[in-house]
Structure formats: structure tokens, C-alpha cells
Amino acid sequence: MPGGHRKRTTPFSGLDTTPSAMTSILEISAGQYSEKGIKESNEDACGIHIPKDSLLTSKGIAIVIADGVSSAEAGREASETCVTGFLSDYFSTSEAWTVKTSGQKVLGALNRWLYGRGQTCYGSGQGMLTTLSAIVIKSATAHLFHVGDTRIYRLREGEFKCLTRDHQTWASSEKAFLSRAMGADHTVEIDYRSVPVEVGDVFILTTDGVHEYVNDQALVELYQANHSNLDRATRNIVTRALENGSHDNVTCQVVRVESLPLQNEEEFYKQLTELPFPPPLETGQILDGYKIMRELHASNRTQVYLALDTQS
């Protein structure tokens, strides 16, 4: 690794890496690493917060990564403000609010602060700009918040997928500009989505200094080769980006879900309503382990069948 680089991460605490199945406790393993690369300073920031008290149930676990825009006057301050601000303020929001409401209100307030400070200190809306990608894992659901071109990936049973969309405008085949960033205007459009979480899910968060120089296959291979030590996995991913010629700051976080509480009523209902309707059923057909014996009732709205459980 080139000399003069410096690890800079926001500390996190409360990790419990004991593997278990579905329990009443949410547990993760995590690692993170950040370096300035060939640049003079590190304008990336990242952090993880795992509360030890009842907030673990009511608010969950928060993971944040941000990349301060180097062309702005105060990119480093912007990224650090967003990471520390989100990790602090999210857990101070009303427990009556949903994760979506809490996250959006906190990010909206942070955006207004960045924009106002940029106007006051630098005389423009370009003074304090940063990307941001955040995950809040609460109960058995991951809530994603995203602005810019940092990324959130998920590895599940061998399938690797990017869960975010880069907010970029291409000026040429080789040059792209951010089309959305924290602090660029007095309001910001935040991409939000929620996805069910399974035990064993792995989330990888990267800044563009990493994912522009380490492809998907290499990210997976580097994680798998170091799955027993996630700090080492993130260091090796960052090192690979630098070896491949990255000329930007390089930051990576890896989070693995070790155990989950049972789904709450809201999550169960949401998952149930998203299930597809089955096709018309016929005698002898097997659906989810049940063999259809005969139709008992049919109307325009409902069908009732007698079925045999073939798995017990």
C-alpha cells in the first residue's frame, strides 16, 4: 500500500459477532476502512452505530458512508457532518416515527444546514457538498437512503446486486458529474427503499474511488476470502482499488447479518401483500408443499380448496 495513507473511520461499538438463527436480537458483524489514497486529504467519511439499549429494537442499527465532493470548498467537513449527524440525530428522533420518516427528516435538516453554511461561508451553494448512502437495519428490514454515487451492494446466497442508482450526468463517454448531492440546494431528493433482510445477508458500501476500480466479481471474491475478518476484508478491498490505479479517496464498509428478531406485524403484513397471486389451481397440483385434492367453493372473489400437506 502506498506510504502516507491514513486510516480514518468513525468509531462504532457494541458489535456481537456470535452467529445464530432467528432470535429476539438483531446482531451484525462489521468492518470498515478508509484511506486518502494519492490525494492530500481524505474527504470520505463512514460510521456505524449499534445501540446497546432499547433503541436497538425501536431504532435499529445505522450504517453510513459519504464522499465529500472534492471540487467543493469544504467536502471533508460536509461528509463528516453528514455521517456524525445522521448517526447522532437519527437515534434522537421520535420513536413514534417510522424509519423512513426519521431518516428523511434528519437528512433534510442536514442538507439545509450544509446548504446554508455553504452560502454563508463560501458565498455559493457549492461550498459543502457530499454524497451519502445509509442503511438502517431494524427488525427484519433494511431501510436504504441514498444521494449521489456512493453505493450499497447486497450479497445473498451467491447473488450480488447493487441496491442503489448513481445520480450522475455524463458530459462525455469518460466524464460524469453528480446530478444530486447533499448541500447542493435548500432541498434534496433522497432515494429511499426498504428490503427484507435474511440471516447471512452481506451489505457492502463503497465510495466511487473503490467501485470504479474494483469490479463486482472482485468485491465478492475479496469478501469471501476474508469473511472471518471483516476489517481485513475492507482493507483488502481498499488496497485492491489503490493497486488498480484509483486516484481518489477509497472507503469501504462490510456488514453481515448474524441474527434477526422475528418479523413484527407491519413487516409480516407488508411481505404478505407483496406475494404474487397463485395461478388457477387444479386437482393434483402441488403448491408450496400442498397437494390440491378438490375445489370446495368458488366465487368471483374467493376460492376454497381441500389440500393435503405433503411435507408432514
CSV table of C-alpha atoms in Angstrom, one decimal, residues 58-59 89-99 101-103:
chain,number,residue,atom,x,y,z
A,58,SER,CA,-37.1,0.8,18.4
A,59,LYS,CA,-34.5,2.3,16.0
A,89,ASP,CA,-29.7,12.6,15.2
A,90,TYR,CA,-31.5,9.6,13.8
A,91,PHE,CA,-31.4,7.9,17.2
A,92,SER,CA,-32.8,11.1,18.8
A,93,THR,CA,-36.0,11.1,16.6
A,94,SER,CA,-39.4,10.2,18.0
A,95,GLU,CA,-40.0,6.5,18.5
A,96,ALA,CA,-43.4,7.1,17.1
A,97,TRP,CA,-41.9,8.0,13.7
A,98,THR,CA,-41.2,5.3,11.1
A,99,VAL,CA,-37.6,4.7,10.0
A,101,THR,CA,-39.8,9.5,8.3
A,102,SER,CA,-36.9,9.7,10.8
A,103,GLY,CA,-34.2,9.2,8.1
